[in-house]
Amino acid sequence: MLSALVSVIVVVLTVDAVRRPNILLIVADDHGWNDVDWHDPTLNTPNLNTLAHDEHTVQLDYAYVNQVCSPTRSALFSGYYPYHLGTQHYVFEWLEPSGVPLEYIFFPEKLKTLGYNTYMVGKWHLGYCKHEFLPTRRGFEKFRGYYGGSENYYTHEASQDEGEVTVRGLDYFQDTRQSFAADWSKTGLYSTEVFTNETITLLQNHDKKRPFFFYLAFQAVHSPLQMPPSRYMEEKCSKITRKNRQIYC
Ligand SMILES: *[C@@H]1O[C@H](CO)[C@@H](O)[C@H](O)[C@H]1NC(C)=O
């Protein structure tokens, strides 16, 4: 069951000319309110805890999102409730010839007109059946990541059974506005690390004279529940008896 509760952390890193701050928007996928160690002490989320309790952080404890990806993300980028966009029902499926209607402008498009460089790394899930629906045609200058959802964290492949048809294939792309390319070089690498490293690389090459908007949309902790083996039996997590909860930890 895909119950995608998405939590959002916005970190304003530095301030340029007072009114054009750099913006890093990090989204965790299916990360519930209770899946952090300051709400459930049996878990172990030290980095989130540090971010959440920074003196510059505002925690929105009564903010709500839709129950799955596409409605939530479409509202986030368009500023409209999903029922205005027609995205309220469910996520965009692999064989669905659909995306968020193009008359709705996504806000990174507007940030570009203010002089921002715009980047996205991670999971899109707002339509992919034609180029016009893709991140680099909706405000992002560079994109690396998944078009859809529920990929394997290591192979970056997705599959879906639709009646007698099974759709299966790689879902990892490296796009600019002009070029759209499947990227096989990340096979075998864990997506959280891949996305983090891609983000660091893009930011290191960013022209510091301009402000940036960076959307980092992690796959974790969405199903399938996969994590790097080296962390699996860490002392804190091994105390948890429920297997899925231990993986989340
Ligand atoms: C990410 O970068 C670190 C530091 O350079 C490196 O050790 C690690 O192997 C990289 N991971 C992936 C998945 O590329």
XYZ file of N, CA and C and ligand atoms in Angstrom:
761
model
N 0.858 -1.206 0.000
C 0.000 0.000 0.000
C 0.884 1.243 0.000
N 0.574 2.101 -0.900
C 1.348 3.331 -1.010
C 0.717 4.422 -0.164
N 1.104 4.545 1.061
C 0.522 5.675 1.801
C 1.612 6.718 1.989
N 1.634 7.645 1.074
C 2.771 8.555 1.014
C 2.536 9.814 1.827
N 2.997 9.798 3.041
C 2.982 11.024 3.816
C 4.347 11.657 3.622
N 4.362 12.838 3.128
C 5.630 13.461 2.760
C 5.943 14.558 3.757
N 7.137 14.523 4.295
C 7.485 15.620 5.188
C 8.491 16.524 4.513
N 8.437 17.762 4.835
C 9.180 18.774 4.090
C 10.043 19.587 5.045
N 11.275 19.733 4.679
C 12.138 20.624 5.453
C 12.727 21.646 4.503
N 12.558 22.867 4.809
C 13.152 23.905 3.977
C 14.282 24.535 4.773
N 15.450 24.533 4.206
C 16.576 25.145 4.883
C 17.056 26.315 4.039
N 17.018 27.471 4.610
C 17.527 28.642 3.901
C 18.986 28.783 4.294
N 19.858 28.622 3.320
C 21.279 28.468 3.646
C 22.002 29.794 3.831
N 21.973 30.613 2.820
C 22.649 31.898 2.966
C 21.768 32.953 2.333
N 22.030 34.163 2.654
C 21.178 35.222 2.140
C 21.962 36.086 1.169
N 21.399 36.240 -0.022
C 22.040 37.036 -1.059
C 21.209 38.288 -1.244
N 21.834 39.444 -1.086
C 21.142 40.718 -1.280
C 19.813 40.754 -0.516
N 19.810 40.172 0.654
C 18.676 40.134 1.572
C 17.453 39.401 1.015
N 17.071 39.651 -0.252
C 15.792 39.135 -0.699
C 15.880 37.907 -1.590
N 17.072 37.445 -1.910
C 17.178 36.259 -2.745
C 17.990 35.171 -2.033
N 17.417 34.562 -1.011
C 18.164 33.513 -0.294
C 18.315 32.270 -1.157
N 19.390 31.518 -0.937
C 19.458 30.173 -1.512
C 18.425 29.304 -0.813
N 17.783 28.451 -1.569
C 16.727 27.612 -0.981
C 17.022 26.148 -1.292
N 17.089 25.346 -0.228
C 17.242 23.896 -0.380
C 15.985 23.256 0.196
N 15.205 22.632 -0.651
C 13.956 22.001 -0.227
C 14.174 20.489 -0.219
N 14.147 19.902 0.975
C 14.371 18.460 1.105
C 13.045 17.789 1.442
N 12.691 16.776 0.674
C 11.452 16.054 0.937
C 11.789 14.595 1.198
N 11.246 14.076 2.293
C 11.350 12.636 2.568
C 10.019 12.012 2.172
N 10.064 10.807 1.679
C 8.869 10.186 1.104
C 8.282 9.153 2.074
N 6.997 9.268 2.343
C 6.334 8.331 3.268
C 6.880 8.420 4.682
N 7.463 9.522 5.020
C 8.050 9.662 6.354
C 6.995 10.240 7.283
N 6.479 9.406 8.168
C 5.367 9.820 9.008
C 5.786 10.712 10.168
N 4.804 11.385 10.726
C 5.020 12.288 11.861
C 5.746 11.568 12.995
N 5.419 10.297 13.170
C 5.974 9.545 14.298
C 7.260 8.807 13.945
N 7.799 9.048 12.766
C 8.990 8.314 12.335
C 10.277 9.095 12.569
N 10.306 9.865 13.618
C 11.508 10.622 13.975
C 11.752 10.432 15.466
N 13.020 10.529 15.884
C 13.318 10.099 17.260
C 12.838 11.060 18.345
N 12.468 12.284 17.952
C 11.928 13.158 19.009
C 10.422 12.921 19.218
N 9.801 12.134 18.344
C 8.426 11.695 18.580
C 8.367 10.236 19.021
N 9.269 9.413 18.517
C 9.326 8.002 18.905
C 10.770 7.685 19.299
N 11.050 7.672 20.602
C 12.437 7.524 21.075
C 13.064 6.167 20.751
N 12.278 5.192 20.239
C 12.925 3.932 19.859
C 13.653 4.078 18.523
N 13.437 5.171 17.809
C 14.087 5.370 16.510
C 15.390 6.147 16.674
N 16.114 6.277 15.581
C 17.440 6.872 15.628
C 17.606 7.792 14.416
N 17.246 9.055 14.569
C 17.324 9.998 13.440
C 18.091 11.256 13.848
N 19.388 11.086 14.167
C 20.146 12.215 14.738
C 20.255 13.430 13.825
N 20.408 13.213 12.517
C 20.580 14.374 11.626
C 19.291 15.184 11.511
N 18.164 14.476 11.384
C 16.884 15.186 11.331
C 16.635 15.918 12.639
N 16.998 15.273 13.729
C 16.799 15.889 15.035
C 17.589 17.208 15.138
N 18.812 17.184 14.675
C 19.628 18.405 14.717
C 18.992 19.512 13.875
N 18.560 19.159 12.648
C 17.908 20.150 11.785
C 16.629 20.686 12.436
N 15.848 19.771 12.994
C 14.539 20.155 13.526
C 14.659 21.086 14.724
N 15.767 20.996 15.447
C 15.893 21.784 16.667
C 16.914 22.903 16.564
N 17.282 23.219 15.336
C 18.149 24.374 15.131
C 17.385 25.643 15.522
N 18.104 26.645 15.976
C 17.405 27.863 16.428
C 16.674 28.568 15.284
N 17.060 28.293 14.030
C 16.395 28.941 12.899
C 15.266 28.100 12.317
N 14.978 26.961 12.930
C 13.978 26.059 12.374
C 12.581 26.392 12.890
N 11.628 26.292 11.988
C 10.220 26.372 12.391
C 9.629 24.989 12.153
N 9.055 24.394 13.157
C 8.413 23.086 12.994
C 6.918 23.281 12.852
N 6.361 22.767 11.774
C 4.918 22.892 11.544
C 4.257 21.580 11.960
N 3.880 21.480 13.204
C 3.369 20.220 13.737
C 1.925 19.943 13.344
N 1.244 20.948 12.820
C -0.148 20.756 12.420
C -0.326 20.998 10.922
N 0.695 20.676 10.147
C 0.595 20.799 8.690
C 0.260 19.424 8.124
N -0.541 19.393 7.088
C -0.984 18.112 6.538
C -0.716 18.059 5.041
N -0.480 16.844 4.544
C -0.336 16.633 3.105
C -1.355 15.585 2.681
N -1.421 15.348 1.359
C -2.302 14.294 0.863
C -1.670 12.932 1.168
N -2.485 11.888 0.976
C -2.012 10.569 1.426
C -1.039 9.909 0.465
N -0.946 10.368 -0.764
C 0.022 9.792 -1.707
C 0.788 10.890 -2.441
N 1.761 10.434 -3.237
C 2.740 11.336 -3.848
C 2.187 12.411 -4.770
N 1.581 11.976 -5.873
C 1.293 12.935 -6.939
C 0.378 14.078 -6.501
N -0.681 13.803 -5.722
C -1.488 14.938 -5.252
C -0.663 15.916 -4.413
N 0.139 15.364 -3.498
C 0.931 16.219 -2.608
C 1.942 17.054 -3.382
N 2.688 16.398 -4.261
C 3.746 17.109 -4.983
C 3.157 18.109 -5.983
N 1.999 17.754 -6.562
C 1.408 18.700 -7.519
C 0.924 19.955 -6.806
N 0.414 19.790 -5.590
C -0.013 20.962 -4.812
C 1.196 21.811 -4.409
N 2.246 21.127 -4.007
C 3.461 21.832 -3.580
C 4.006 22.727 -4.692
N 4.036 22.207 -5.928
C 4.673 22.973 -7.004
C 3.744 23.961 -7.700
N 2.444 23.693 -7.654
C 1.532 24.598 -8.363
C 0.895 25.625 -7.429
N 0.805 25.270 -6.145
C 0.094 26.145 -5.218
C -1.416 25.929 -5.219
N -1.886 24.942 -5.962
C -3.323 24.653 -6.010
C -3.643 23.353 -5.281
N -4.849 23.297 -4.703
C -5.324 22.021 -4.185
C -5.431 21.027 -5.338
N -5.126 19.742 -5.046
C -5.132 18.735 -6.119
C -6.452 18.639 -6.878
N -7.589 18.905 -6.230
C -8.851 18.757 -6.969
C -9.010 19.835 -8.044
N -8.249 20.929 -7.961
C -8.234 21.892 -9.070
C -7.427 21.357 -10.253
N -6.434 20.538 -9.942
C -5.497 20.067 -10.966
C -5.945 18.752 -11.587
N -6.898 18.078 -10.942
C -7.292 16.738 -11.386
C -6.325 15.664 -10.934
N -5.511 15.959 -9.936
C -4.518 14.978 -9.478
C -4.914 14.328 -8.146
N -6.165 14.540 -7.732
C -6.526 14.146 -6.372
C -6.696 12.642 -6.164
N -6.835 11.860 -7.264
C -7.259 10.468 -7.086
C -6.147 9.555 -6.582
N -5.019 9.582 -7.268
C -3.968 8.634 -6.911
C -2.672 9.127 -7.542
N -1.659 8.252 -7.562
C -0.391 8.650 -8.183
C -0.465 8.429 -9.694
N 0.433 9.066 -10.440
C 0.535 8.778 -11.873
C 1.168 7.401 -12.049
N 0.456 6.525 -12.751
C 0.946 5.165 -12.936
C 1.820 5.103 -14.186
N 2.562 3.994 -14.313
C 3.548 3.902 -15.400
C 2.909 3.981 -16.776
N 1.734 3.396 -16.928
C 1.125 3.409 -18.264
C 0.081 4.511 -18.418
N 0.079 5.436 -17.502
C -0.947 6.471 -17.537
C -0.470 7.641 -18.408
N -1.160 7.930 -19.481
C -0.706 9.009 -20.377
C -1.124 10.367 -19.848
N -0.522 10.766 -18.732
C -1.036 11.931 -18.023
C 0.063 12.615 -17.216
N -0.213 13.853 -16.826
C 0.705 14.602 -15.973
C -0.063 15.779 -15.409
N 0.609 16.614 -14.611
C -0.073 17.800 -14.087
C -0.334 18.745 -15.265
N -1.583 19.187 -15.456
C -1.903 20.022 -16.625
C -0.925 21.195 -16.790
N -0.548 21.421 -18.043
C 0.554 22.353 -18.313
C 0.194 23.814 -18.085
N -1.104 24.126 -17.987
C -1.433 25.535 -17.749
C -1.083 25.978 -16.324
N -0.794 25.021 -15.446
C -0.382 25.390 -14.096
C 1.134 25.529 -14.065
N 1.586 26.721 -13.764
C 3.029 27.000 -13.762
C 3.612 26.560 -12.419
N 4.684 25.810 -12.473
C 5.347 25.380 -11.232
C 6.272 26.501 -10.736
N 6.383 26.631 -9.421
C 7.068 27.826 -8.900
C 8.561 27.937 -9.250
N 9.310 26.832 -9.488
C 10.708 27.032 -9.915
C 10.810 27.837 -11.222
N 9.781 27.720 -12.066
C 9.730 28.522 -13.288
C 9.768 30.019 -12.938
N 9.043 30.381 -11.899
C 8.995 31.788 -11.488
C 10.306 32.203 -10.828
N 10.907 31.269 -10.081
C 12.188 31.609 -9.458
C 13.259 31.876 -10.517
N 13.173 31.176 -11.632
C 14.140 31.419 -12.714
C 14.041 32.853 -13.222
N 12.832 33.376 -13.288
C 12.679 34.754 -13.766
C 13.255 35.751 -12.754
N 13.470 35.302 -11.510
C 14.095 36.162 -10.500
C 15.615 35.969 -10.449
N 16.140 35.202 -11.396
C 17.590 35.037 -11.468
C 18.122 33.794 -10.781
N 17.238 32.921 -10.344
C 17.695 31.702 -9.667
C 18.166 30.660 -10.664
N 19.198 29.897 -10.271
C 19.483 28.622 -10.932
C 18.672 27.561 -10.188
N 18.073 26.666 -10.961
C 17.159 25.699 -10.341
C 17.603 24.274 -10.635
N 17.607 23.453 -9.605
C 18.082 22.073 -9.726
C 17.103 21.136 -9.038
N 17.030 19.938 -9.573
C 16.273 18.910 -8.870
C 17.023 17.583 -8.901
N 17.088 16.933 -7.728
C 17.631 15.580 -7.636
C 16.631 14.741 -6.857
N 16.285 13.562 -7.393
C 15.415 12.655 -6.652
C 14.160 12.304 -7.409
N 13.082 12.183 -6.659
C 11.849 11.621 -7.206
C 10.862 12.687 -7.677
N 10.390 12.559 -8.906
C 9.483 13.511 -9.525
C 8.022 13.086 -9.324
N 7.570 12.122 -10.033
C 6.216 11.552 -9.926
C 5.094 12.550 -10.227
N 5.352 13.439 -11.202
C 4.321 14.401 -11.595
C 3.996 14.281 -13.088
N 4.268 13.101 -13.639
C 3.964 12.866 -15.053
C 5.242 12.762 -15.863
N 5.263 11.805 -16.793
C 6.481 11.613 -17.580
C 6.202 11.161 -19.014
N 4.934 11.109 -19.418
C 4.629 10.488 -20.715
C 5.036 11.361 -21.902
N 5.305 12.632 -21.658
C 5.906 13.452 -22.715
C 6.844 14.477 -22.076
N 7.757 14.984 -22.889
C 8.807 15.849 -22.347
C 8.250 17.047 -21.585
N 7.134 17.575 -22.057
C 6.572 18.782 -21.434
C 6.225 18.580 -19.954
N 6.015 17.331 -19.547
C 5.662 17.060 -18.152
C 6.883 16.881 -17.247
N 8.065 16.853 -17.819
C 9.259 16.500 -17.044
C 9.844 17.710 -16.304
N 10.654 17.440 -15.278
C 11.180 18.532 -14.443
C 11.880 19.639 -15.229
N 12.674 19.250 -16.243
C 13.439 20.298 -16.942
C 12.584 21.093 -17.924
N 11.312 20.723 -18.057
C 10.390 21.560 -18.839
C 9.417 22.278 -17.908
N 9.595 22.066 -16.585
C 8.692 22.709 -15.632
C 9.476 23.509 -14.593
N 10.559 24.091 -15.049
C 11.237 25.052 -14.176
C 12.608 24.651 -13.683
N 12.978 23.372 -13.852
C 14.300 22.963 -13.371
C 15.299 22.938 -14.528
N 16.459 23.531 -14.295
C 17.476 23.559 -15.351
C 18.224 22.236 -15.449
N 18.397 21.586 -14.297
C 19.070 20.283 -14.299
C 18.290 19.312 -13.433
N 18.222 18.073 -13.873
C 17.491 17.043 -13.124
C 18.279 15.746 -13.144
N 18.335 15.092 -11.980
C 18.886 13.741 -11.907
C 18.004 12.936 -10.977
N 17.445 11.841 -11.485
C 16.626 11.040 -10.579
C 15.546 10.245 -11.264
N 14.465 10.008 -10.501
C 13.373 9.126 -10.906
C 12.205 9.923 -11.485
N 11.636 9.439 -12.552
C 10.400 10.039 -13.065
C 9.181 9.578 -12.254
N 9.199 8.327 -11.792
C 8.019 7.766 -11.134
C 8.275 7.388 -9.687
N 7.662 6.277 -9.241
C 7.776 5.898 -7.836
C 8.037 4.407 -7.650
N 8.365 4.022 -6.394
C 8.539 2.622 -5.974
C 9.685 1.896 -6.677
N 10.759 2.601 -6.982
C 11.912 1.953 -7.605
C 12.645 1.096 -6.580
N 13.437 0.163 -7.085
C 14.395 -0.544 -6.251
C 15.511 0.454 -5.876
N 15.903 0.484 -4.595
C 16.878 1.484 -4.132
C 18.269 1.296 -4.746
N 18.542 0.077 -5.234
C 19.875 -0.228 -5.779
C 19.909 -0.303 -7.302
N 18.894 -0.971 -7.884
C 18.922 -1.120 -9.346
C 18.285 0.088 -10.028
N 17.459 0.838 -9.261
C 16.727 1.998 -9.788
C 15.766 1.596 -10.897
N 15.329 0.354 -10.806
C 14.320 -0.125 -11.749
C 12.964 -0.126 -11.068
N 11.949 0.024 -11.872
C 10.588 -0.057 -11.365
C 9.831 -1.053 -12.220
N 8.786 -1.629 -11.653
C 7.932 -2.492 -12.474
C 6.510 -2.396 -11.979
N 5.601 -2.661 -12.889
C 4.185 -2.571 -12.551
C 3.415 -3.556 -13.419
N 2.521 -4.304 -12.784
C 1.640 -5.196 -13.533
C 0.365 -4.468 -13.846
N 0.004 -4.448 -15.117
C -1.272 -3.842 -15.512
C -2.011 -4.866 -16.339
N -2.833 -5.674 -15.671
C -3.529 -6.724 -16.392
C -2.520 -7.690 -16.980
N -2.519 -7.818 -18.283
C -1.616 -8.785 -18.905
C -0.266 -8.181 -19.250
N -0.128 -6.914 -18.999
C 1.118 -6.231 -19.365
C 1.937 -5.955 -18.112
N 3.219 -6.225 -18.175
C 4.116 -5.817 -17.103
C 5.082 -4.775 -17.661
N 5.126 -3.638 -16.983
C 6.068 -2.596 -17.393
C 7.261 -2.716 -16.468
N 8.451 -2.711 -17.026
C 9.617 -2.874 -16.180
C 10.793 -2.174 -16.835
N 11.593 -1.481 -16.046
C 12.769 -0.855 -16.650
C 13.453 0.113 -15.717
N 14.568 0.642 -16.195
C 15.347 1.613 -15.430
C 14.566 2.916 -15.302
N 14.606 3.495 -14.119
C 14.000 4.820 -13.936
C 15.018 5.750 -13.284
N 16.134 5.943 -13.933
C 17.102 6.931 -13.434
C 17.594 7.745 -14.626
N 17.381 9.042 -14.560
C 17.649 9.895 -15.713
C 18.515 11.090 -15.330
N 19.208 11.586 -16.330
C 20.012 12.804 -16.187
C 19.565 13.740 -17.287
N 18.820 14.773 -16.934
C 18.218 15.633 -17.948
C 18.679 17.085 -17.830
N 18.769 17.709 -18.978
C 18.814 19.170 -19.037
C 17.581 19.568 -19.838
N 17.454 20.845 -20.155
C 16.279 21.241 -20.932
C 16.271 20.588 -22.315
N 17.474 20.386 -22.862
C 17.563 19.859 -24.234
C 17.734 18.352 -24.301
N 18.328 17.751 -23.262
C 18.655 16.330 -23.403
C 18.065 15.515 -22.263
N 17.617 14.313 -22.616
C 16.981 13.417 -21.654
C 17.685 12.069 -21.800
N 18.365 11.638 -20.745
C 19.194 10.446 -20.913
C 19.063 9.494 -19.739
N 18.781 8.210 -20.035
C 18.821 7.179 -19.005
C 20.262 7.034 -18.528
N 20.438 6.867 -17.237
C 21.784 6.790 -16.663
C 21.926 5.445 -15.936
N 22.707 4.541 -16.523
C 22.909 3.205 -15.935
C 24.065 3.186 -14.950
N 24.772 4.281 -14.817
C 26.015 4.245 -14.034
C 25.771 4.129 -12.528
N 24.535 4.291 -12.098
C 24.267 4.253 -10.651
C 23.772 2.887 -10.182
N 23.760 1.927 -11.086
C 23.284 0.596 -10.723
C 24.118 0.014 -9.587
N 23.437 -0.488 -8.559
C 24.131 -1.086 -7.417
C 24.417 -0.097 -6.303
N 24.155 1.180 -6.531
C 24.421 2.193 -5.496
C 23.119 2.620 -4.834
N 23.159 2.798 -3.537
C 21.974 3.089 -2.738
C 21.465 4.513 -3.007
N 20.172 4.630 -3.245
C 19.663 5.908 -3.764
C 19.888 7.098 -2.838
N 19.812 6.884 -1.542
C 20.002 8.025 -0.641
C 21.398 8.618 -0.811
N 22.382 7.730 -0.953
C 23.758 8.206 -1.164
C 23.936 8.810 -2.549
N 23.309 8.181 -3.534
C 23.421 8.707 -4.899
C 22.868 10.130 -4.952
N 21.684 10.308 -4.399
C 21.046 11.630 -4.450
C 21.860 12.665 -3.662
N 22.380 12.250 -2.518
C 23.186 13.178 -1.712
C 24.434 13.603 -2.480
N 25.120 12.620 -3.071
C 26.347 12.953 -3.801
C 26.067 13.804 -5.034
N 24.988 13.504 -5.723
C 24.633 14.313 -6.903
C 24.376 15.761 -6.481
N 23.710 15.909 -5.352
C 23.404 17.250 -4.854
C 24.679 18.017 -4.536
N 25.598 17.341 -3.847
C 26.862 17.999 -3.481
C 27.617 18.406 -4.743
N 27.652 17.507 -5.736
C 28.375 17.814 -6.981
C 27.761 19.020 -7.693
N 26.450 19.023 -7.808
C 25.804 20.143 -8.504
C 26.029 21.451 -7.760
N 25.959 21.404 -6.435
C 26.139 22.645 -5.676
C 27.592 23.125 -5.718
N 28.531 22.165 -5.784
C 29.942 22.582 -5.893
C 30.201 23.300 -7.216
N 29.450 22.924 -8.245
C 29.639 23.555 -9.556
C 28.728 24.754 -9.789
N 27.930 25.073 -8.795
C 26.986 26.185 -8.948
C 27.737 27.522 -8.980
N 27.294 28.402 -9.854
C 27.868 29.747 -9.957
C 27.398 30.576 -8.757
N 28.324 30.853 -7.832
C 27.932 31.449 -6.553
C 27.455 32.893 -6.687
N 27.590 33.446 -7.860
C 27.085 34.815 -8.048
C 25.567 34.843 -8.133
N 24.977 33.667 -8.354
C 23.513 33.617 -8.478
C 22.913 32.798 -7.347
N 21.684 33.129 -6.923
C 21.041 32.293 -5.912
C 20.561 30.990 -6.538
N 20.403 29.948 -5.691
C 19.889 28.693 -6.229
C 18.620 28.257 -5.511
N 17.797 27.529 -6.262
C 16.709 26.751 -5.657
C 17.020 25.297 -5.942
N 17.115 24.494 -4.883
C 17.459 23.090 -5.038
C 16.387 22.230 -4.388
N 15.807 21.363 -5.191
C 14.787 20.437 -4.686
C 15.416 19.051 -4.602
N 15.602 18.575 -3.372
C 16.203 17.260 -3.121
C 15.112 16.348 -2.585
N 14.624 15.468 -3.455
C 13.461 14.638 -3.107
C 13.917 13.199 -2.913
N 14.259 12.870 -1.666
C 14.734 11.516 -1.384
C 13.658 10.475 -1.649
N 14.106 9.292 -2.002
C 13.217 8.143 -2.140
C 12.855 7.580 -0.765
N 13.821 7.567 0.145
C 13.589 7.026 1.482
C 12.509 7.850 2.187
N 11.613 7.228 2.925
C 11.608 5.845 3.345
C 10.476 5.050 2.665
N 10.163 5.417 1.466
C 9.103 4.756 0.701
C 9.435 3.277 0.484
N 8.396 2.447 0.352
C 8.625 1.052 -0.008
C 9.216 0.984 -1.416
N 9.975 -0.064 -1.772
C 10.336 -1.238 -0.962
C 11.293 -0.864 0.180
N 11.121 -1.509 1.321
C 11.952 -1.149 2.475
C 13.334 -1.766 2.315
N 14.268 -0.959 1.862
C 15.640 -1.427 1.634
C 16.585 -0.442 2.289
N 17.623 -0.961 2.906
C 18.629 -0.051 3.457
C 20.012 -0.679 3.345
N 21.051 0.151 3.421
C 22.406 -0.406 3.270
C 22.688 -1.409 4.385
N 23.211 -2.590 4.074
C 23.446 -3.630 5.068
C 24.326 -3.163 6.212
N 25.277 -2.305 5.948
C 26.200 -1.897 7.005
C 25.479 -1.207 8.159
N 24.354 -0.581 7.869
C 23.668 0.131 8.943
C 22.606 -0.724 9.614
N 22.285 -1.854 8.998
C 21.084 -2.570 9.383
C 21.082 -2.983 10.837
N 22.189 -3.504 11.290
C 22.191 -4.026 12.658
C 22.881 -3.085 13.641
N 22.876 -1.848 13.331
C 23.443 -0.896 14.286
C 22.780 -1.087 15.638
N 23.550 -0.838 16.670
C 23.099 -1.180 18.011
C 21.705 -0.633 18.329
N 21.460 0.615 17.994
C 20.172 1.206 18.358
C 19.016 0.521 17.643
N 19.205 0.202 16.381
C 18.102 -0.376 15.626
C 17.862 -1.835 15.993
N 18.889 -2.519 16.450
C 18.731 -3.944 16.728
C 17.812 -4.200 17.919
N 17.556 -3.166 18.716
C 16.646 -3.353 19.858
C 15.186 -3.411 19.421
N 14.923 -2.943 18.228
C 13.533 -2.919 17.763
C 13.167 -4.289 17.219
N 12.049 -4.828 17.661
C 11.730 -6.207 17.285
C 10.940 -6.303 15.980
N 10.085 -5.320 15.692
C 9.323 -5.425 14.435
C 10.250 -5.153 13.250
N 10.245 -6.071 12.301
C 11.251 -6.020 11.237
C 11.168 -4.727 10.411
N 9.959 -4.375 9.965
C 9.828 -3.170 9.144
C 10.240 -1.924 9.916
N 9.872 -1.901 11.188
C 10.216 -0.745 12.023
C 11.736 -0.679 12.195
N 12.356 -1.831 12.261
C 13.816 -1.862 12.422
C 14.492 -1.309 11.155
N 13.940 -1.637 9.993
C 14.508 -1.111 8.752
C 14.336 0.408 8.724
N 13.164 0.880 9.112
C 12.923 2.325 9.151
C 13.898 3.032 10.083
N 14.204 2.362 11.193
C 15.079 2.954 12.205
C 16.415 3.342 11.597
C 29.366 9.378 -2.214
O 30.512 10.140 -1.932
C 31.332 9.594 -0.908
C 32.427 10.596 -0.605
O 33.111 10.960 -1.753
C 31.865 8.246 -1.369
O 32.656 7.667 -0.344
C 30.695 7.320 -1.674
O 31.157 6.097 -2.202
C 29.754 7.977 -2.667
N 28.578 7.138 -2.772
C 27.937 6.941 -3.925
C 26.751 6.073 -3.868
O 28.278 7.472 -4.961
